[in-house]
MMTF fields as JSON, N, C-alpha, C and O atoms, coordinates in Angstrom:
{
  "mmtfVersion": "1.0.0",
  "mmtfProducer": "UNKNOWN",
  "numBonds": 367,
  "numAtoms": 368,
  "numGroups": 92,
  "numChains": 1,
  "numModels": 1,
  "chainsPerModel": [1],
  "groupsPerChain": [92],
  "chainIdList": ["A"],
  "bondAtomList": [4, 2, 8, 6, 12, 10, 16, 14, 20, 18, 24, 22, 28, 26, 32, 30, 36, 34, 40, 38, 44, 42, 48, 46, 52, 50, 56, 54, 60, 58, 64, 62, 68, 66, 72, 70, 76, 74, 80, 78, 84, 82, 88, 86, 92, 90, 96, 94, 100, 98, 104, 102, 108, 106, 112, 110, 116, 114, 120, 118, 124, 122, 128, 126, 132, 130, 136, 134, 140, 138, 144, 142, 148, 146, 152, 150, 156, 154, 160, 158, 164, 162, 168, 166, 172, 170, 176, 174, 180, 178, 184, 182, 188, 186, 192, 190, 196, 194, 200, 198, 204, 202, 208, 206, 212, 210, 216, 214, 220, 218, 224, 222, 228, 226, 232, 230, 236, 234, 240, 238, 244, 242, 248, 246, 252, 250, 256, 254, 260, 258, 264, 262, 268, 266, 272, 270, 276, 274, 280, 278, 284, 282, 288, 286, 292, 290, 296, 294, 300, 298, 304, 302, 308, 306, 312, 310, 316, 314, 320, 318, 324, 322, 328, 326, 332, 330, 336, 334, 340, 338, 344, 342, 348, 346, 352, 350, 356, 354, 360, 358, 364, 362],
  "bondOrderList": [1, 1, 1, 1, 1, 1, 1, 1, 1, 1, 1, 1, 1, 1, 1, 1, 1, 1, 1, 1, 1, 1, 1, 1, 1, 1, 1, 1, 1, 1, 1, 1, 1, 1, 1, 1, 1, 1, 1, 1, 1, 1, 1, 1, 1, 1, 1, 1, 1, 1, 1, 1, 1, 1, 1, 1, 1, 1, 1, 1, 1, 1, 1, 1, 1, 1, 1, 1, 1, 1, 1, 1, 1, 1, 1, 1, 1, 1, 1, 1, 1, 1, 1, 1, 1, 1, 1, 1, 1, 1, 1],
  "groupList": [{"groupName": "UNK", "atomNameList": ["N", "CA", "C", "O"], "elementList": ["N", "C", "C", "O"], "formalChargeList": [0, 0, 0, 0], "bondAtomList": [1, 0, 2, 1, 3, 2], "bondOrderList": [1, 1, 2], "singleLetterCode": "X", "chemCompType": "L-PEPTIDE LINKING"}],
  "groupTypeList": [0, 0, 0, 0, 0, 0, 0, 0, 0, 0, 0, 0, 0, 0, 0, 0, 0, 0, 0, 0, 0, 0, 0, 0, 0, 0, 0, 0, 0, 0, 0, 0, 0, 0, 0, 0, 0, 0, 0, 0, 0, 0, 0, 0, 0, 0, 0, 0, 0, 0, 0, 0, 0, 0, 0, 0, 0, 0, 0, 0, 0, 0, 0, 0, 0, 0, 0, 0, 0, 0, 0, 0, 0, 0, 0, 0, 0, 0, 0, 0, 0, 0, 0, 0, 0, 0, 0, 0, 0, 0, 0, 0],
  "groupIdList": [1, 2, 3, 4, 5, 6, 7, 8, 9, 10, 11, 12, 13, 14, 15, 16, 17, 18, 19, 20, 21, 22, 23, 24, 25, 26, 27, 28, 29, 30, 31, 32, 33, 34, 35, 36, 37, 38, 39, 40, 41, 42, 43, 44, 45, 46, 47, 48, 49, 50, 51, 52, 53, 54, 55, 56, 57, 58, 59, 60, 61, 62, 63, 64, 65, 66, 67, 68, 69, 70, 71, 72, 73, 74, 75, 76, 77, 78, 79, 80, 81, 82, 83, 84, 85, 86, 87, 88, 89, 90, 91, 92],
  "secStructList": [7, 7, 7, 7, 7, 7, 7, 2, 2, 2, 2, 2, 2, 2, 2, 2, 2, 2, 2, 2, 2, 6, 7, 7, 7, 7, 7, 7, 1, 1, 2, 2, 2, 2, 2, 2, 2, 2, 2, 2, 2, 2, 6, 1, 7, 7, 7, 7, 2, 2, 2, 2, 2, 2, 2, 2, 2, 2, 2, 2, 2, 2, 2, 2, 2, 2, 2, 2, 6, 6, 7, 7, 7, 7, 7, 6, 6, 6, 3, 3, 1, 7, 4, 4, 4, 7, 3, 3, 6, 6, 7, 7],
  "xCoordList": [11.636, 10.479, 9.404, 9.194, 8.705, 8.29, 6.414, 5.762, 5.725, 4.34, 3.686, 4.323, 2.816, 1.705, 0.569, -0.043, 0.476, -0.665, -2.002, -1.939, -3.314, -4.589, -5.217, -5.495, -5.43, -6.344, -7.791, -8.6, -7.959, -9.291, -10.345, -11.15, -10.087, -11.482, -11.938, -13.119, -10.607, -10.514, -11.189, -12.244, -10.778, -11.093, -12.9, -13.645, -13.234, -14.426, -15.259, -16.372, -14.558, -15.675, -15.663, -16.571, -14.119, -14.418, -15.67, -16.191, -15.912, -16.327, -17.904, -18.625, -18.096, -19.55, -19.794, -20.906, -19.186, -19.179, -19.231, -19.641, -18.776, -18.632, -20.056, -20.655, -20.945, -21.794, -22.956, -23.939, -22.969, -23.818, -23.87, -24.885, -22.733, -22.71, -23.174, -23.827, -22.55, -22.725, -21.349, -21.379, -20.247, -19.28, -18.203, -18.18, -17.361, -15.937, -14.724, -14.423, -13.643, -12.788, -11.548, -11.729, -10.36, -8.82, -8.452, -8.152, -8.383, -7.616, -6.762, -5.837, -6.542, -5.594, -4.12, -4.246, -3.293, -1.695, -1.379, -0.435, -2.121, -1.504, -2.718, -3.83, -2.419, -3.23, -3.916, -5.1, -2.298, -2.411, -4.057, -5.001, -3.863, -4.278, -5.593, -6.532, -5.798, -7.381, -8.473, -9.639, -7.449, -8.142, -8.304, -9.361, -7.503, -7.831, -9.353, -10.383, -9.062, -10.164, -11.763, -12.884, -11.346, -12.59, -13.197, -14.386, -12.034, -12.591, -13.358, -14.47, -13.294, -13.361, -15.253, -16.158, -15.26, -16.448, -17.281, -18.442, -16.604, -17.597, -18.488, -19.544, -17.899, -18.006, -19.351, -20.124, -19.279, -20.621, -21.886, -21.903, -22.691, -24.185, -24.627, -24.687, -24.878, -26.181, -26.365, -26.6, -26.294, -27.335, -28.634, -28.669, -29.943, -31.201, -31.536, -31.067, -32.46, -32.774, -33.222, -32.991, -33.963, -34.614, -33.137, -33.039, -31.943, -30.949, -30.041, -29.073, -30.271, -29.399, -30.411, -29.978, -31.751, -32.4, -32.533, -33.046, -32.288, -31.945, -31.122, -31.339, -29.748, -28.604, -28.923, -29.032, -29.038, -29.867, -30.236, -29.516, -31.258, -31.943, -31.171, -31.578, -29.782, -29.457, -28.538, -28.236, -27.957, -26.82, -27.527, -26.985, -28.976, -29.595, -29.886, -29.828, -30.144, -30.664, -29.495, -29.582, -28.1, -26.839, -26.553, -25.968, -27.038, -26.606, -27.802, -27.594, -28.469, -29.941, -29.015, -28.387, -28.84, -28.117, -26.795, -26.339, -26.304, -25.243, -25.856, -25.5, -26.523, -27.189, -28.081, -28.282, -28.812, -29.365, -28.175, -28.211, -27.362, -25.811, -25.163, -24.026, -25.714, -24.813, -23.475, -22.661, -23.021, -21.734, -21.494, -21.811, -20.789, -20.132, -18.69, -17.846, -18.771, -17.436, -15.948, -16.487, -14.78, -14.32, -13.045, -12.396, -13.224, -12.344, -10.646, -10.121, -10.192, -8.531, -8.161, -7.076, -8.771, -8.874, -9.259, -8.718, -9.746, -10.467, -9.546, -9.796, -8.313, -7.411, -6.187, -5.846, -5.456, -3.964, -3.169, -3.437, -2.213, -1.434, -2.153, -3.205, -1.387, -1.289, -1.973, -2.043, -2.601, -2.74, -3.104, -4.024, -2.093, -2.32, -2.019, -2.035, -1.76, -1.62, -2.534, -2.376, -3.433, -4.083, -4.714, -4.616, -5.498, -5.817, -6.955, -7.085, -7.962, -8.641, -7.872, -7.077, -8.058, -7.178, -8.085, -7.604, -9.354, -10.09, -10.216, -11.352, -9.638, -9.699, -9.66, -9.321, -10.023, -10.635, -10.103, -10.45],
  "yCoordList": [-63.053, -63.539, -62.451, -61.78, -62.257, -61.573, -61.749, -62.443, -61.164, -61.687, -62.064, -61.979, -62.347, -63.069, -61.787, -61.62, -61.164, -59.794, -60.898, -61.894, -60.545, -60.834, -60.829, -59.873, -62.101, -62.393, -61.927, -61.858, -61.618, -61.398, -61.355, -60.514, -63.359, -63.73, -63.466, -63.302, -63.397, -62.419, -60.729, -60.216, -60.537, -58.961, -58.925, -58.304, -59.557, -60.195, -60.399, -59.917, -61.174, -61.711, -60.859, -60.6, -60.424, -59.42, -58.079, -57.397, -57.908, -56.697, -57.716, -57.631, -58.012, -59.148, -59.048, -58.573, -59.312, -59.717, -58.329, -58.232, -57.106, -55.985, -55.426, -55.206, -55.07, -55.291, -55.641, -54.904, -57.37, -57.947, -57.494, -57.523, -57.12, -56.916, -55.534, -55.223, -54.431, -53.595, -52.841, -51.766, -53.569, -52.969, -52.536, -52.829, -51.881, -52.028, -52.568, -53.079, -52.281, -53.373, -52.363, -51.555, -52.382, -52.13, -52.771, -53.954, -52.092, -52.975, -53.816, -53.107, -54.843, -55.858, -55.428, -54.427, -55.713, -55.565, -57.118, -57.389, -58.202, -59.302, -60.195, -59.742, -61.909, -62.634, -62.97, -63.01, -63.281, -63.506, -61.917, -62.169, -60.836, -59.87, -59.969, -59.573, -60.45, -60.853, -62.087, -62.24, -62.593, -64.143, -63.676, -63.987, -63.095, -62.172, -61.303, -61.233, -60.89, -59.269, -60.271, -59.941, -61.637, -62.336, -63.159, -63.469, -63.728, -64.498, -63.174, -63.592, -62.064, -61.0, -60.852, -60.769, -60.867, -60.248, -61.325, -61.188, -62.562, -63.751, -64.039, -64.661, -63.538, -63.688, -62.213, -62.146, -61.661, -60.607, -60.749, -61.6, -60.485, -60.539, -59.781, -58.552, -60.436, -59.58, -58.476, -58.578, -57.228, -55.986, -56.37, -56.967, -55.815, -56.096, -55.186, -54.058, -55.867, -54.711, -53.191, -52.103, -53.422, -52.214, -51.178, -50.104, -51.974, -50.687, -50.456, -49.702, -50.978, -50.841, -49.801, -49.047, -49.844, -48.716, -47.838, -46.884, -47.51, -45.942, -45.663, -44.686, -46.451, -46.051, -45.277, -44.052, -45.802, -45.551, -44.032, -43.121, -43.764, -42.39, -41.705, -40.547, -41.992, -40.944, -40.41, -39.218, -41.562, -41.084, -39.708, -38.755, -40.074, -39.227, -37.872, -36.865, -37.744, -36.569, -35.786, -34.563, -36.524, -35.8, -35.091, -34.009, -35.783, -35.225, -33.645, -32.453, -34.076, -32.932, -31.947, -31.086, -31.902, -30.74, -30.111, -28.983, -31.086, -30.405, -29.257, -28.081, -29.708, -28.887, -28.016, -27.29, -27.797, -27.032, -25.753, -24.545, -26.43, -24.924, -24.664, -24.195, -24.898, -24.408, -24.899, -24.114, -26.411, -26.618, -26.868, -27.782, -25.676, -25.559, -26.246, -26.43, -26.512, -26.728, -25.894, -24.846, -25.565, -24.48, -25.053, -26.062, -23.83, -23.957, -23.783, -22.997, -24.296, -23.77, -22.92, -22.542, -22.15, -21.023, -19.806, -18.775, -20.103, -18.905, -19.138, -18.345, -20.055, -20.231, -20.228, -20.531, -19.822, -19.54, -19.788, -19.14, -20.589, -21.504, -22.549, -23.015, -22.875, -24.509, -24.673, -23.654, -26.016, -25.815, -24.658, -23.923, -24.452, -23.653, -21.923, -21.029, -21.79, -20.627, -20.313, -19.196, -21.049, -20.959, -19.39, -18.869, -18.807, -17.706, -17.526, -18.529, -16.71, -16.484, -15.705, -14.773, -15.968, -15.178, -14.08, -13.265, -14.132, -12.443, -11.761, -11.34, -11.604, -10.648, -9.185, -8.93, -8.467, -7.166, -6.206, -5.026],
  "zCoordList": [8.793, 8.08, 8.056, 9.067, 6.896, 6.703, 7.14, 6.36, 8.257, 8.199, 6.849, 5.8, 6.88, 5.994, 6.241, 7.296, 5.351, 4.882, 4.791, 4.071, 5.697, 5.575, 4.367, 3.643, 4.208, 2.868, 2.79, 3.715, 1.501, 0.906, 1.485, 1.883, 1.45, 2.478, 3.63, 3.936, 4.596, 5.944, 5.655, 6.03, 5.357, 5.273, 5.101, 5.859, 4.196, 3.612, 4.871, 5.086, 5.652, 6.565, 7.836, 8.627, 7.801, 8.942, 8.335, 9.217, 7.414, 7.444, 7.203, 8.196, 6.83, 7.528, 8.52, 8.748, 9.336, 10.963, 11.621, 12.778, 10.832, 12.015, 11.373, 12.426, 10.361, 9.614, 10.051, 9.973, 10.804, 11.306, 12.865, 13.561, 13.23, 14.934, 15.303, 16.299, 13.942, 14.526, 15.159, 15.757, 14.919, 15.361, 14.481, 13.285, 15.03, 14.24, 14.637, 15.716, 12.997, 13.411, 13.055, 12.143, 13.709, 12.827, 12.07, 12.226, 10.986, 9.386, 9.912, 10.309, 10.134, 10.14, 9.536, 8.83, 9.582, 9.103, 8.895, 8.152, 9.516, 9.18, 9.232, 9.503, 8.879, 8.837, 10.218, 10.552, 11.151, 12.815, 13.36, 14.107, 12.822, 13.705, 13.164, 13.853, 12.008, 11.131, 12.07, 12.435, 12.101, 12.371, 13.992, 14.541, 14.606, 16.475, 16.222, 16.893, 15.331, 15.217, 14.964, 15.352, 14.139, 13.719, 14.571, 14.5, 15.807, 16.97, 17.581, 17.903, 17.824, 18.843, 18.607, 19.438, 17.358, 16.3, 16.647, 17.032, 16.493, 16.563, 17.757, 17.865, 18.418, 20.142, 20.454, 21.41, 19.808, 20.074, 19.757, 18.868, 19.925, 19.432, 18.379, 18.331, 17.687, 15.992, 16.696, 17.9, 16.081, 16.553, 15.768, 14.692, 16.674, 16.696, 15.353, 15.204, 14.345, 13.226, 13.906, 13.378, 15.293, 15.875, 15.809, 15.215, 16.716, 16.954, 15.467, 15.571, 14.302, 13.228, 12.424, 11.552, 12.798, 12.125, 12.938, 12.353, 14.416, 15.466, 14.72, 14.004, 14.563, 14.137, 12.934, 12.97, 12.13, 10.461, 10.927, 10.517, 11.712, 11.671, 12.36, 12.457, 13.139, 13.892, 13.034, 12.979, 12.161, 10.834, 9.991, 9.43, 10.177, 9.161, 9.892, 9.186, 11.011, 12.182, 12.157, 12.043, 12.278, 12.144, 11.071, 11.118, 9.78, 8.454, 8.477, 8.704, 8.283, 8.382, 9.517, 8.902, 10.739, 11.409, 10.64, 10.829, 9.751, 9.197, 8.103, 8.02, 7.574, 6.751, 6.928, 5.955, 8.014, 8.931, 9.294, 9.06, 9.817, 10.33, 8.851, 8.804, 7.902, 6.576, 6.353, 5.868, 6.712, 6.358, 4.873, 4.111, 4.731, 3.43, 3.445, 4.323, 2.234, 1.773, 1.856, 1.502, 1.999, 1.779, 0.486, 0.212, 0.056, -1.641, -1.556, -0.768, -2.114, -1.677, -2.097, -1.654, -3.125, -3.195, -1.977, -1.579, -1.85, -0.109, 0.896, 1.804, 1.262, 2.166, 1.647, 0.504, 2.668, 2.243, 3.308, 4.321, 3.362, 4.332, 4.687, 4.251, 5.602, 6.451, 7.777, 8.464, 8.36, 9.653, 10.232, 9.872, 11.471, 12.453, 12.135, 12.98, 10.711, 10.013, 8.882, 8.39, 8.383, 7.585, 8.126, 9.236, 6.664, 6.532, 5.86, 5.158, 5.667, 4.585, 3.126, 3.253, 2.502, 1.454, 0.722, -0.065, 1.033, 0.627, 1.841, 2.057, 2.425, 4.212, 3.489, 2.334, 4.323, 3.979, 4.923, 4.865]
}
């Protein structure tokens, strides 16, 4: 027998619930592991607007340092190979 894939509405409310808490969740694979992940969620406390807006500014303090150290993008052009071999491909 084949499980029963988590519905809509599940998914829906789990991501409400992690949202409202503040937490996260693993994608479900089934209905059984939805309706576990949603008792789990239910059972926690609201995060306080105070710690969902720290959060808020620290998302933002992080981004600003990225851009502060110059993270660039890199082109697939400028690399050549894979992984643990990759290369620059204008080396000099």
């Amino acid at each position: 027998m084949t499980p029963k894939p988590p519905s809509a509405r599940q998914l829906n409310y789990l991501r409400a619930l992690a949202n409202r808490t503040g937490q996260t969740f693993t994608y479900p694979k089934t209905s059984r592991d939805a309706s576990r992940q949603i008792q789990r969620l239910r059972t926690v406390q609201p995060s306080s607007r105070i710690e969902l807006e720290i959060e808020r500014l620290d998302l933002g303090a992080e981004q600003a340092a990225r851009e502060a150290s110059c993270d660039v993008p890199v082109r697939r052009s400028e690399v050549e190979g894979y992984g643990s071999t990759a290369t620059w491909s204008g080396r000099s």
